[in-house]
XYZ file of C-alpha atoms in Angstrom:
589
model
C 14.000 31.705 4.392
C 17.165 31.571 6.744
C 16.002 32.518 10.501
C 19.981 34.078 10.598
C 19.213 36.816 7.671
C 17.763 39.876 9.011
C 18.259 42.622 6.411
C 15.254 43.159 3.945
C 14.583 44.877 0.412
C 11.647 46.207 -0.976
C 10.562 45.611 -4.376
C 8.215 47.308 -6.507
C 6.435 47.027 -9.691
C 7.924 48.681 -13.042
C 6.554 52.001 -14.218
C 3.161 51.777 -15.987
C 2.396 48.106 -14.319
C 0.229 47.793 -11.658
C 0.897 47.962 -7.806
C 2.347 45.103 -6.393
C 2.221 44.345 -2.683
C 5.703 45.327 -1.359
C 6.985 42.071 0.103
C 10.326 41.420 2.362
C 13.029 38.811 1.220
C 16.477 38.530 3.441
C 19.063 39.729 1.734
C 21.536 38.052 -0.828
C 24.590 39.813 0.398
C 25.055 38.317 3.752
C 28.793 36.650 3.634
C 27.700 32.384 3.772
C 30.276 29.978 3.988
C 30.083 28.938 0.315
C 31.498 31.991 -0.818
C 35.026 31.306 0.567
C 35.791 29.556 -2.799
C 34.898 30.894 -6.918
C 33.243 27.321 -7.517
C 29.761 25.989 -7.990
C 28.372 25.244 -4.435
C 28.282 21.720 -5.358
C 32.183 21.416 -6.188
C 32.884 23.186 -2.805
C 30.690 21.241 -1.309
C 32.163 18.242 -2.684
C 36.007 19.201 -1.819
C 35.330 19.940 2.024
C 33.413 16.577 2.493
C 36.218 14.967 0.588
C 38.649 17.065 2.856
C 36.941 15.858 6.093
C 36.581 12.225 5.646
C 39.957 12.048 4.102
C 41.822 13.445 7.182
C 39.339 11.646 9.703
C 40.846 8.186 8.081
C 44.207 9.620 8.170
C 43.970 10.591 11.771
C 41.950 7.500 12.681
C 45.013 5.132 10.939
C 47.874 7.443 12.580
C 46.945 7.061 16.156
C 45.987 2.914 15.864
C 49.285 2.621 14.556
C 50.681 4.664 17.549
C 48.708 2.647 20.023
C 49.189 -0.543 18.331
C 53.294 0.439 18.856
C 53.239 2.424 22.019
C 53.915 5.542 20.890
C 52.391 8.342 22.847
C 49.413 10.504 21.118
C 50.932 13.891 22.047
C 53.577 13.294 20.026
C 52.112 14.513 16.278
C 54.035 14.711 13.323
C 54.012 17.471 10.530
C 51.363 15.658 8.732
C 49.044 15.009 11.428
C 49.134 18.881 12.269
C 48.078 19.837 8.830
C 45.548 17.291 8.779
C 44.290 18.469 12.054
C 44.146 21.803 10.747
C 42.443 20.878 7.623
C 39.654 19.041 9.925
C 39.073 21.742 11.439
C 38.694 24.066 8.601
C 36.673 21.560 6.666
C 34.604 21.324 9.670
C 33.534 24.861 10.028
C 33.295 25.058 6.943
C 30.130 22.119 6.772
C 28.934 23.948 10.263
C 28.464 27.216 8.360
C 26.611 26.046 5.225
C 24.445 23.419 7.124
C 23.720 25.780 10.059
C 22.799 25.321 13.511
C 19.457 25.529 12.900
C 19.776 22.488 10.285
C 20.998 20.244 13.464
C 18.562 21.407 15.600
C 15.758 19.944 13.063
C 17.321 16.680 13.351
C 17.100 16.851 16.904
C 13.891 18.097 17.765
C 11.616 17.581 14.561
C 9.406 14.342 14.723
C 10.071 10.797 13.794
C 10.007 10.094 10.309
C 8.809 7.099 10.694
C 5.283 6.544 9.010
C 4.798 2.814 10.804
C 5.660 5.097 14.145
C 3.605 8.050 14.214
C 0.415 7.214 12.217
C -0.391 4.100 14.193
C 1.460 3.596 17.201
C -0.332 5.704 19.804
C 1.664 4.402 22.643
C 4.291 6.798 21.412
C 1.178 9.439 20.698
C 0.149 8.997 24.262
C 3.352 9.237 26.312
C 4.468 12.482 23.343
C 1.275 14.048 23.385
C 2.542 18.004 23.104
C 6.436 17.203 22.563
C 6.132 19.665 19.253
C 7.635 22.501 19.006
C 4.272 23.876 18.532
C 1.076 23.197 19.333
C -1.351 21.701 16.525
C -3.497 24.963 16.781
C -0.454 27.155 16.154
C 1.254 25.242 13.281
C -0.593 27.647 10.388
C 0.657 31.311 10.313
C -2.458 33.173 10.986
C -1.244 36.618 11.253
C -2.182 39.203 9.143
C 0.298 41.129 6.715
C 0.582 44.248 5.278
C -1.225 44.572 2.873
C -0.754 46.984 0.016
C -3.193 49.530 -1.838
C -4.605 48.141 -4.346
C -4.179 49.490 -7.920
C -6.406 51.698 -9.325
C -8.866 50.960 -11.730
C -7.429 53.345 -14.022
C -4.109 51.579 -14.009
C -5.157 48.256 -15.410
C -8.504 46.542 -15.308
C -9.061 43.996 -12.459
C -11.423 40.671 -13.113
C -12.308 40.799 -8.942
C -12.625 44.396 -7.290
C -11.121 42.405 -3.621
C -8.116 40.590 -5.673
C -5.145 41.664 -4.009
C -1.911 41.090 -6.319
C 0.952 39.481 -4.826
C 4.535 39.625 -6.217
C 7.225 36.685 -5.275
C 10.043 37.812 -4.106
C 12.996 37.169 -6.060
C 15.234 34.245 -4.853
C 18.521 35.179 -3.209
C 21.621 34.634 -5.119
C 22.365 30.961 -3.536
C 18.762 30.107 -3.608
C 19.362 30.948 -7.753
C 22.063 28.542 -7.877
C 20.131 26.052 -5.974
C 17.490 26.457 -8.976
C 19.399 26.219 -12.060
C 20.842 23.085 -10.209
C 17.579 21.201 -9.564
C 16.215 22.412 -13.151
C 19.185 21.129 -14.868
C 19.226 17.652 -12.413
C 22.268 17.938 -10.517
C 20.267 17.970 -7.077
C 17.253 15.648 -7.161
C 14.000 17.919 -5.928
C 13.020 15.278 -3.033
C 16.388 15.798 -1.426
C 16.180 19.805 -0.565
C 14.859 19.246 2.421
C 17.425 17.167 3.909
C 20.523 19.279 1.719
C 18.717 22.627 3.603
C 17.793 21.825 6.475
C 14.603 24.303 6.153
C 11.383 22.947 4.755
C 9.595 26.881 3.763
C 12.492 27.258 1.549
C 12.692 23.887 0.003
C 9.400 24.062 -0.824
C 10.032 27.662 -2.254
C 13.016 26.524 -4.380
C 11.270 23.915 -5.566
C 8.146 25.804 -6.592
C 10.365 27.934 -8.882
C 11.960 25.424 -10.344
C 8.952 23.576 -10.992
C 7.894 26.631 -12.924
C 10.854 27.096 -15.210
C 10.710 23.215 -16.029
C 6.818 23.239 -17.105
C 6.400 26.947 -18.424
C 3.759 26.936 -16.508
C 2.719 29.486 -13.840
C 1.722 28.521 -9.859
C 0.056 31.735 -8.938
C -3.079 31.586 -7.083
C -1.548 27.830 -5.126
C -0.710 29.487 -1.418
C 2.729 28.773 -0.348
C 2.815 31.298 2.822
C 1.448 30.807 5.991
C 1.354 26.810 6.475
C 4.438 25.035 8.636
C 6.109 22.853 6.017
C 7.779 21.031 8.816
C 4.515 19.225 10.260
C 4.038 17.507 7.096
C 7.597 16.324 6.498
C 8.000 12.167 6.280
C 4.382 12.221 7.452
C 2.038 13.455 5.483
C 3.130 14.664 1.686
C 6.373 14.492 -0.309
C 8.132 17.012 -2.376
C 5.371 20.472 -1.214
C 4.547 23.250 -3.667
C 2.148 24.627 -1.535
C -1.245 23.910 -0.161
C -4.642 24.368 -1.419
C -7.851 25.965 0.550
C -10.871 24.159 0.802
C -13.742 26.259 3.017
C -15.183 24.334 5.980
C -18.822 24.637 6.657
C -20.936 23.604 9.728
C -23.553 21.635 10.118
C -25.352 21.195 13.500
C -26.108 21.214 16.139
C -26.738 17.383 15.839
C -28.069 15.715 18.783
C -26.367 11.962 19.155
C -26.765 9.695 21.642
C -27.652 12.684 24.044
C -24.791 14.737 23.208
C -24.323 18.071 21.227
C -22.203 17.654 17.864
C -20.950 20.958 15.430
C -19.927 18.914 12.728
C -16.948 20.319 10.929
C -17.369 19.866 6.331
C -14.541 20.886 4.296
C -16.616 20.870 1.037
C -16.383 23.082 -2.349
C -20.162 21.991 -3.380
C -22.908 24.949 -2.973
C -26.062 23.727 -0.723
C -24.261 20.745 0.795
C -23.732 22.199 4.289
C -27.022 23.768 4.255
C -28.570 20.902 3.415
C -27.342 18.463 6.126
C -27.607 21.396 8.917
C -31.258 20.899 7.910
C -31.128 17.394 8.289
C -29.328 18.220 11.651
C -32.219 20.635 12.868
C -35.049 18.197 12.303
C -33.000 15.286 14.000
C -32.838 17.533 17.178
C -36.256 18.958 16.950
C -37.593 15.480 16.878
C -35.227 14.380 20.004
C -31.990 13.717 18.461
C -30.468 10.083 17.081
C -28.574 7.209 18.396
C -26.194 5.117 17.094
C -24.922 1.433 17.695
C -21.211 0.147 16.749
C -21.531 -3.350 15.955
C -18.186 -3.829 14.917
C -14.262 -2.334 15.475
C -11.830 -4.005 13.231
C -9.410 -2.965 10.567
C -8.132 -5.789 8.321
C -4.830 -6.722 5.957
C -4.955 -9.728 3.926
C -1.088 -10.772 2.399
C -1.482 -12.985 -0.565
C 1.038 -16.569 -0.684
C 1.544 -18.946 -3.055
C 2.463 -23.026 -2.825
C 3.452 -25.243 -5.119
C 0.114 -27.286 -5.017
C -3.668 -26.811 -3.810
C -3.068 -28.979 -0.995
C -0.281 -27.049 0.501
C -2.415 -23.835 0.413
C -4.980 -25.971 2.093
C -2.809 -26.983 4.611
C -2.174 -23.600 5.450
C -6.073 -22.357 5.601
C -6.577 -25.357 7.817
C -3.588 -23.822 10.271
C -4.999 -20.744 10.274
C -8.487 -21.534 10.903
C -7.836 -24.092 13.879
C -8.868 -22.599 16.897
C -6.061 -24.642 18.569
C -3.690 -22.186 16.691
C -5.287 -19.274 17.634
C -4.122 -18.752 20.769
C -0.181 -18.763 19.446
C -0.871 -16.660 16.124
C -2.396 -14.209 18.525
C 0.492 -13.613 20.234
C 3.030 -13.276 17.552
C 0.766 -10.628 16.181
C -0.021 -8.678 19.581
C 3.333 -8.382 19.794
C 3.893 -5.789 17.357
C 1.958 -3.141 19.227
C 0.228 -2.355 22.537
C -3.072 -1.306 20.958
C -3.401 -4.089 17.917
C -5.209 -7.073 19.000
C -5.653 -9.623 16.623
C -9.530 -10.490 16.423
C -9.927 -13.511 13.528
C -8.609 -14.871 10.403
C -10.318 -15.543 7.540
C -9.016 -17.286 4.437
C -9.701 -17.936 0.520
C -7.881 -19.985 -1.566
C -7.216 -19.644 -5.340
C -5.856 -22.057 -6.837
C -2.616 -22.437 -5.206
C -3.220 -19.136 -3.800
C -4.382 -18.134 0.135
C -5.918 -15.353 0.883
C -5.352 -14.186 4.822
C -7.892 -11.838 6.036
C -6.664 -10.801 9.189
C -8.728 -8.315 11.315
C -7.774 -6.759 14.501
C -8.013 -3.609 17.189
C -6.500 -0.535 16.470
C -7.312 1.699 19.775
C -7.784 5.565 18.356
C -5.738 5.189 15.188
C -7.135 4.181 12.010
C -5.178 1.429 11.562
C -3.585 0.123 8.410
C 0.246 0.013 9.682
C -0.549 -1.223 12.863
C -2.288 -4.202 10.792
C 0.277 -4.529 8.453
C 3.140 -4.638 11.262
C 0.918 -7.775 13.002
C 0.277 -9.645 9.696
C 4.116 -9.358 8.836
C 4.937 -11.032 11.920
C 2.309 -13.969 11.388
C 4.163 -14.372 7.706
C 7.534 -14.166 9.403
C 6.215 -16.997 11.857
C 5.069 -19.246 9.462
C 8.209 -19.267 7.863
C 9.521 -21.890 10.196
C 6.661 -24.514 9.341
C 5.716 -23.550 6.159
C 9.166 -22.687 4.667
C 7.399 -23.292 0.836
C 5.232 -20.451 1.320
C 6.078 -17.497 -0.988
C 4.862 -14.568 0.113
C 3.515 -12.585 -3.064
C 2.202 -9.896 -1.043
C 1.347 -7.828 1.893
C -1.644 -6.826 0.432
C -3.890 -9.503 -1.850
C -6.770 -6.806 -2.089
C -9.071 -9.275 0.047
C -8.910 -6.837 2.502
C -10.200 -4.599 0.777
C -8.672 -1.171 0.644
C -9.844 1.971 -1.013
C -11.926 0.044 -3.603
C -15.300 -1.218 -3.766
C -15.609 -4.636 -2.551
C -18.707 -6.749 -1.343
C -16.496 -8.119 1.642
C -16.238 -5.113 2.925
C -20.063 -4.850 2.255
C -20.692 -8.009 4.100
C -17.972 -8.399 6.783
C -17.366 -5.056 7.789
C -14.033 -3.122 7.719
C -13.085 -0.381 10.251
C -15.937 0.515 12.340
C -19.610 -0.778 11.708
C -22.119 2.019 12.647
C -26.064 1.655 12.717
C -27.474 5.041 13.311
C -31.326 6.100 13.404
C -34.012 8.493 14.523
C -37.877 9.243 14.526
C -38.974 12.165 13.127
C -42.265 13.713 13.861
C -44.759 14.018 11.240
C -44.642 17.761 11.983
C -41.465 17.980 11.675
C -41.496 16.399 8.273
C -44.206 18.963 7.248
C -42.909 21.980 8.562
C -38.791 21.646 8.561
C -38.768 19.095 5.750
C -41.317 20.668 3.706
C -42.633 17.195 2.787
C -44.678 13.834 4.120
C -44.060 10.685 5.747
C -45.721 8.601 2.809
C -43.776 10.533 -0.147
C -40.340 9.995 1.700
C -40.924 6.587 2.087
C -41.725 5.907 -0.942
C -38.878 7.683 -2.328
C -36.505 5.675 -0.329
C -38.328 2.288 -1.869
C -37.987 3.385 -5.371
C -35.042 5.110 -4.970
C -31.916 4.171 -3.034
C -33.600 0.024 -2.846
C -34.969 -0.461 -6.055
C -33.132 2.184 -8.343
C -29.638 1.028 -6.520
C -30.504 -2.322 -7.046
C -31.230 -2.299 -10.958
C -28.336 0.074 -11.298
C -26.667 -3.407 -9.815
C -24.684 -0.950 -6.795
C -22.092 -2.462 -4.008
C -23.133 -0.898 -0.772
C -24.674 2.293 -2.796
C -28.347 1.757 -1.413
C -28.714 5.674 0.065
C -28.833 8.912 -1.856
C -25.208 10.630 -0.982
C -23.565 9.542 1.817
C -20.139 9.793 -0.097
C -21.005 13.972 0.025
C -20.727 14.052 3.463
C -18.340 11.223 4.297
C -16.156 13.528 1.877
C -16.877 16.372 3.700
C -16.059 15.311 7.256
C -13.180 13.139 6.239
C -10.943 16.058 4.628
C -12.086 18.374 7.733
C -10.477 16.120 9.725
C -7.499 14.744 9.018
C -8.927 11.423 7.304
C -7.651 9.181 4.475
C -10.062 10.721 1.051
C -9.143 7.490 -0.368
C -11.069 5.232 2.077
C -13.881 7.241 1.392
C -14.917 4.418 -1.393
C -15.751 1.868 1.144
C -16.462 4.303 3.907
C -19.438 5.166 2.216
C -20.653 1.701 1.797
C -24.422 2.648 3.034
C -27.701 1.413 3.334
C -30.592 3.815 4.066
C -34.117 2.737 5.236
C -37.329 4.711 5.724
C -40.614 3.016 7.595
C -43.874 4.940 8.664
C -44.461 4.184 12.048
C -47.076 5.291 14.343
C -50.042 4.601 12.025
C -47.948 6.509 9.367
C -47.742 9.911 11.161
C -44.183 9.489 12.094
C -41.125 8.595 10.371
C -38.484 6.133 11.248
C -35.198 6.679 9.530
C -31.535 4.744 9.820
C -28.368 4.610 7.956
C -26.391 1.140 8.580
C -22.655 2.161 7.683
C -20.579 -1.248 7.850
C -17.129 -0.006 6.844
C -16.147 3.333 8.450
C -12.736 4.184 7.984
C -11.514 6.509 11.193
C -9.396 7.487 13.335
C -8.282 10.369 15.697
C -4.324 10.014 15.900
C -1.645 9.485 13.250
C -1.566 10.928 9.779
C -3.542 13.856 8.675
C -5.273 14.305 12.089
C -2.106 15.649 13.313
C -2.328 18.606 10.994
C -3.391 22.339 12.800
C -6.569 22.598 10.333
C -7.687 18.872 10.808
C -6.602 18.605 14.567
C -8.854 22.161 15.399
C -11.544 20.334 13.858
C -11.171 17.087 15.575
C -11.279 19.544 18.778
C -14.201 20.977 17.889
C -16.136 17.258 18.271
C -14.249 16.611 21.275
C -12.254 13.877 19.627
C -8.528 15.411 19.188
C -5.788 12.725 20.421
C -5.848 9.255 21.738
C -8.002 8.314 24.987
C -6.286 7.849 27.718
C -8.644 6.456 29.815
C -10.122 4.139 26.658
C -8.483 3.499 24.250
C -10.057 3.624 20.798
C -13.264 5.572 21.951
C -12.408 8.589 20.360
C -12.263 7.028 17.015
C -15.292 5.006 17.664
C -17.288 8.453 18.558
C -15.907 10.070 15.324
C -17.315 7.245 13.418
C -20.564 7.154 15.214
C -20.609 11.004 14.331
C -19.841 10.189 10.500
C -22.705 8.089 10.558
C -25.184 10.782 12.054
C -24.297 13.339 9.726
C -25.006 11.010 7.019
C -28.184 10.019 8.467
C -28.765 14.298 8.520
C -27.672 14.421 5.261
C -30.045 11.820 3.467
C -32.825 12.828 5.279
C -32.436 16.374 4.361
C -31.922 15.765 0.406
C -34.352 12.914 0.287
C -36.988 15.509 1.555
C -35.870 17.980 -1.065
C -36.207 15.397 -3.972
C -39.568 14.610 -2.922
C -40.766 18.051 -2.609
C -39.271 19.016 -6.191
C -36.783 21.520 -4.509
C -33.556 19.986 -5.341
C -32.746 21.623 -8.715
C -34.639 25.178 -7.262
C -32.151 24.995 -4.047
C -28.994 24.160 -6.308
C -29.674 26.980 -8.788
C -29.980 29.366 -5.828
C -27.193 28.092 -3.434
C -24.723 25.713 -5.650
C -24.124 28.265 -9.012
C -22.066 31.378 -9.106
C -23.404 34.787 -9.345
C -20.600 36.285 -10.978
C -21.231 37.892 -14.732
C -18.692 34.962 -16.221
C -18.880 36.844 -19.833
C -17.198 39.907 -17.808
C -14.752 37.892 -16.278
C -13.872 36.036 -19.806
C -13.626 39.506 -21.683
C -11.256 41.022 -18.862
C-alpha cells in the first residue's frame, strides 16, 4: 500500500457470518493524479507520455535551430510557451502518479544485477550494510491486532487456534489495475516497475491471479515479508511466501568449535534425530573435518567442422604453456575467481571445457560463467571456426546426478569423521559397534551398490543437506550433487569403539549472494558464525559452512543408522513424524 495514504476503514463480516479480523486498508478516496481526466488510467497515461516527449522534441528542435541561426533563447514564440506549459503539466502530472517514493526505489534499492550481487563479493565487501535495512529487520515481526475469535456457536471451526483473516478490499485504482492485468493489457511481471511498490504489486497480482484460476490463495502469507529484498535477486512475479519451521540440532562439536545447526525441515523426527547424532559426537569428543578440495566448475560446449579441429583445441587448452595466458583472461573477470584447471572431452566434433576455479565466500556459478565467457571470447581470435553451442554442455555438472562430479569433485570436497565410544553407542545410540557396522556393509555399500547408485552410498544425507540448505539461503537444486556421499563404519579398538566418516566430494555453498542475503537465511547463517564474506580470508566462511554440512550429515547417519539397527525407526516415526489430529473430524467439518 501507498506510504502517502493515511486514512483507514474498517470492515466487518455480514450478519450471520463469522467474525472476521478487522483489518486497515488506505483509503480509495484520496484525490491521485489519474483522476484529473474520465479515461482508463492507461489512456491517460498514454496521452501525458505522448504530451511530454512530444514537446521535449519540439523544444529540443526550436532552440538548435535558434543556436544554429543566432537567435537568442529568451526570445520564445507563442508555440514554445504553450509547449513549455504543456511540459510542465505533463510533467507533474507523471511526478504525481509515479510518486516520489517510486524514484527513491530506483535510487536506493539494490542492483539488479544477478552476475553482480550473487557472486561478486568485492561489491558485497566494500557494501556490506548499504540496505536500507538490515538483513535481521527485513521480515515484519510485529504483532497485530488480533481479533476475537468467533464463537463456536456461530459456525463450526476445523482448528480451535485458527484465526480468520479477511483481505481487504482493493482500492478503486488498485481495481482498475486488476481488471487490466486479468484481461492482459498490463503484463503481471511489469507491476513492479509500473508501481514503483513491490507489497502492492505482489498484492495486485495475487488477486488477479485468483480471478484468472478460480482458485482461492488463502492460507499462502502475503503480510509481513519485504518484497523489495527479493526483487531482480531472488524470485520473479511474488504471490507470497510460504513457512517452513526451522529446527535445531546441536550442539555439534567440529574441529573444536561449538555449532547450533539451523534445519528448515517439514519431516517429523528429522531434527531429533540428528541432534542425537550431534549429542553422541560431542560426548565422544566431537569430529573433524578435512577440505580436500575448493572449486566450482562451468563447462561451455563448441562445435568444429571436423574431429581434428576439436582436437586442436583440447590440445590448446591442455598445454601447460597456455596456461599461464588463459589464466589471465579468466582472472580478469573478478577479484575472487581464480581459474584452477581445464579439463576437456571431445565428442565427435564436439569439446567439452571443464573449467574449475575459486570463488572466495560465494557459491559460485556466475562468477564461473563470467571467466569461461571470457576464455570463449579469447579464443575467438585463433579459433574463429569454433561455434559456441553453449555456456553450459552439462559436463560440469549442475543440479543433476553425474559421476564427474562423483569423481572430480565440484564445489567444496569435505571428509568429516569421529570415534565414538562403545558406551556411547550403548547408552545414547541404544545399539552396538558390531550391528552398526554391519549395517553400514550391507546397507549403504552393498545395498547402494546393487541398487547400481551415483554417489548414494550413505543412508540420508539428502535429509539434512535439505534441511540446512533452505535454512540458509542455499540453492535446493544443488542439493542432487551436494549430497553425493559416501559413509563408512570400522570397529576400532579391538571392536569396542566405533570409527565413523562421511566423505562429501561435491558441496555446493556459499555465504554471500543469492538467498543468503534473505533476513530468515542470513539470521541463520549468523547463528553458525558464517553471515557475509571474510574479510580477512576470503572464502573461509563458505568453506566452514560446508565443513558444517558435512558434520551434520555425519550426525545425521549415525543417528538413523543406530535407529535401523535397533528396530526403532518405524516406532520413532509413528510417535514423532504422524499427526495426532482426529483427520475424520477435520474431513466431516
Amino acid at each position: 500500500m501507498e506510504a502517502g495514504r493515511k486514512t483507514a476503514k474498517e470492515y466487518s463480516t455480514k450478519a450471520g457470518k463469522p467474525m472476521k479480523m478487522k483489518v486497515k486498508f488506505v483509503d480509495d478516496e484520496v484525490a491521485k493524479a489519474s483522476d484529473a481526466l474520465p479515461l482508463p488510467l492507461y489512456l491517460i497515461n498514454a496521452v501525458f507520455l505522448t504530451l511530454f516527449f512530444s514537446v521535449v522534441y519540439f523544444l529540443l528542435t526550436s532552440w538548435r535551430e535558434k543556436i544554429r541561426t543566432n537567435t537568442p533563447l529568451h526570445i520564445v514564440s507563442l508555440g514554445e510557451i504553450v509547449a513549455c506549459l504543456a511540459f510542465v503539466a505533463s510533467f507533474i502530472y507523471l511526478l504525481g502518479f509515479f510518486g516520489i517514493d517510486f524514484v527513491q526505489s530506483l535510487i536506493l534499492q539494490p542492483s539488479n544485477d544477478i552476475w553482480a550481487a550473487d557472486d561478486d563479493e568485492e561489491e558485497i565487501i566494500l557494501k556490506d550494510d548499504a540496505r536500507k535495512v538490515p538483513c535481521g529487520q527485513a521480515l515484519d515481526f510485529s504483532i497485530p491486532k488480533m481479533a476475537p475469535i468467533a464463537s463456536p456457536k456461530a459456525a463450526p471451526e476445523v482448528f480451535d487456534e485458527k484465526v480468520m483473516i479477511e483481505t481487504p478490499p482493493p482500492t478503486e485504482e488498485d481495481e482498475e489495475i486488476i481488471k487490466a492485468v486479468v484481461a492482459g493489457t498490463i503484463p503481471s511481471y511489469s507491476l513492479e516497475s509500473k508501481l514503483g511498490d513491490c507489497k502492492r504489486a505482489a498484492s495486485i497480482r495475487r488477486e488477479a491471479l485468483q480471478r484468472i484460476t478460480g482458485k482461492s490463495l488463502e492460507g499462502l502469507p502475503l503480510e509481513g515479508f519485504d518484497y523489495e529484498s527479493i526483487l531482480g535477486q531472488c524470485c520473479e512475479m511474488p504471490v507470497g511466501y510460504i513457512t517452513i519451521p526451522v529446527g535445531i540440532a546441536g550442539p555439534l562439536m567440529l574441529d573444536g568449535k561449538e555449532f547450533s545447526v539451523p534445519m528448515a525441515t517439514t519431516e517429523g523426527c528429522l531434527v531429533a534425530s540428528t541432534n542425537r547424532g550431534c549429542k553422541a559426537i560431542n560426548l565422544s569428543g566431537g569430529a573433524s573435518s578435512v577440505l580436500l578440495k575448493d572449486g566450482m566448475t562451468r563447462a561451455p560446449v563448441v562445435r568444429f567442422n571436423s574431429v581434428k579441429r576439436a582436437a586442436e583445441l583440447k590440445f590448446f587448452m591442455e598445454d601447460p604453456a597456455n596456461y599461464e595466458t588463459i589464466s589471465m583472461v579468466f582472472n580478469k573477470s573478478s577479484r575472487f575467481g581464480r581459474l584452477q584447471t581445464v579439463k576437456c572431452a571431445v565428442a565427435g566434433k564436439n569439446l567439452y571445457m571443464r573449467f574449475c576455479c575459486s570463488t572466495g565466500d560465494a557459491m559460485g556459478m556466475n562468477m564461473v560463467s563470467k571467466g569461461v565467457q571470457n576464455v570463449l571470447d579469447f579464443l575467438q581470435n585463433d579459433f574463429p571456426d569454433m561455434d559456441v553451442i553453449g555456456i553450459s554442455g552439462n559436463y560440469c555438472s549442475d543440479k543433476k546426478p553425474a559421476a564427474v562430479n562423483w569423481i572430480e569433485g565440484r564445489g567444496k570436497s569435505v571428509v568429516c569423521e569421529a570415534v565414538i565410544k562403545g558406551d556411547i553407542v550403548t547408552k545414547v545410540l541404544k545399539t552396538n559397534v558390531a550391528a552398526l557396522v554391519e549395517l553400514n556393509m550391507l546397507k549403504n555399500l552393498t545395498g547402494s551398490a546393487i541398487a547400481g547408485a551415483l554417489g548414494g552410498f550413505n543412508a540420508h544425507a539428502s535429509n539434512i543437506v535439505s534441511a540446512v540448505y533452505l535454512a540458509t539461503g542455499q540453492d535446493p537444486a544443488q542439493n542432487i550433487e551436494s549430497s553425493h556421499c559416501i559413509t563408512m563404519m570400522e570397529a576400532i579398538n579391538d571392536g569396542k569403539d566405533l570409527h565413523v566418516s562421511v566423505t562429501m566430494p561435491s558441496i555446493e555453498v556459499g555465504t554471500v549472494g543469492g538467498g543468503t542475503q534473505l533476513a530468515s537465511q542470513s539470521a541463520c547463517l549468523n547463528l553458525l558464525g558464517v553471515k557475509g564474506a571474510n574479510r580477512e580470508a576470503p572464502g573461509s566462511n563458505a568453506r566452514q559452512l560446508a565443513s558444517v554440512v558435512a558434520g551434520s550429515v555425519l550426525a545425521g547417519e549415525l543417528s538413523l543408522m543406530s535407529a535401523i539397527a535397533a528396530g526403532q525407526l518405524v516406532k520413532s516415526h509413528m510417535k514423532y513424524n504422524r499427526s495426532n489430529k482426529d483427520v475424520t473430524t477435520v474431513a466431516s467439518s
